[in-house]
Amino acid sequence: GEDVEQSLFLSVREGDSSVINCTYTDSSSTYLYWYKQEPGAGLQLLTYIFSNMDMKQDQRLTVLLNKKDKHLSLRIADTQTGDSAIYFCAESKGSSNTGKLIFGQGTTLQVKP
Amino acid sequence: IAGITQAPTSQILAAGRRMTLRCTQDMRHNAMYWYRQDLGLGLRLIHYSNTAGTTGKGEVPDGYSVSRANTDDFPLTLASAVPSQTSVYFCASRDGTGGNTEAFFGQGTRLTVV
């Protein structure tokens, strides 16, 4: 299947860490992505991870991949009010005959001052 | 400035009318995509194209058609619009189908079918 599932809402206080979770069903997915959407805008890539990696860190962002459980998470350290947005998990099958890029429902992150 | 452009920005359309949403990119990307975004449902893939001359169905293709006559353009057509097609539509492109490249998104087209 091609389902990508996320919880819809997360609220944290400024300065805390945020963890956004995602599950996917297709074990053939080769790349997994996190995108950010600010109000009234399109999506922008935050980070991605290849399926043979367990973890990737990029400044305040840490991506963890549990391939056995098909679970992906995005941790934002020291969350700021400017991090308030919708975060989308996406999977890319990487197969030459599909090229599909499938997104989850999006998690709205609310950061309280 | 290189990028991906959608037109129109917004549109109110009478049910039953035909409408084409335009998408153009100048990055020479092979792959292009059309998504619709609805509250609580995220982005759902409508149609995609791996390269000029080829197209494929996504998760929700019914009521929509696409064409890819050249690398730059990927129009989405609603042959006979229905209210359930009210949504925000995003076009995206990326360099290839290998999965290791960033997808660039347009700013979206807000379509209301009445």
XYZ file of C-alpha atoms in Angstrom, chain B residues 9 17-18 20 24 27 33-34 37 42 46 49-51 65 73 75 86 89 102 105 107 109-110:
24
model
C -3.749 31.785 -8.084
C -17.550 23.811 -16.381
C -14.205 22.751 -17.773
C -7.329 23.842 -16.836
C 5.281 25.595 -15.684
C 14.434 23.973 -14.006
C 3.287 16.122 -9.929
C -0.177 17.422 -9.159
C -4.610 19.577 -0.330
C -2.858 16.226 3.653
C -3.658 13.196 -8.441
C 4.752 12.407 -14.947
C 8.220 10.871 -14.819
C 9.303 12.474 -18.082
C -6.587 14.508 -16.677
C 4.534 22.280 -18.780
C -1.450 21.207 -17.141
C -12.989 22.379 -4.300
C -3.984 22.375 -5.874
C 14.096 17.630 -3.565
C 6.403 23.250 -5.105
C 2.426 28.443 -4.540
C -4.154 27.309 -6.899
C -7.212 27.722 -4.700
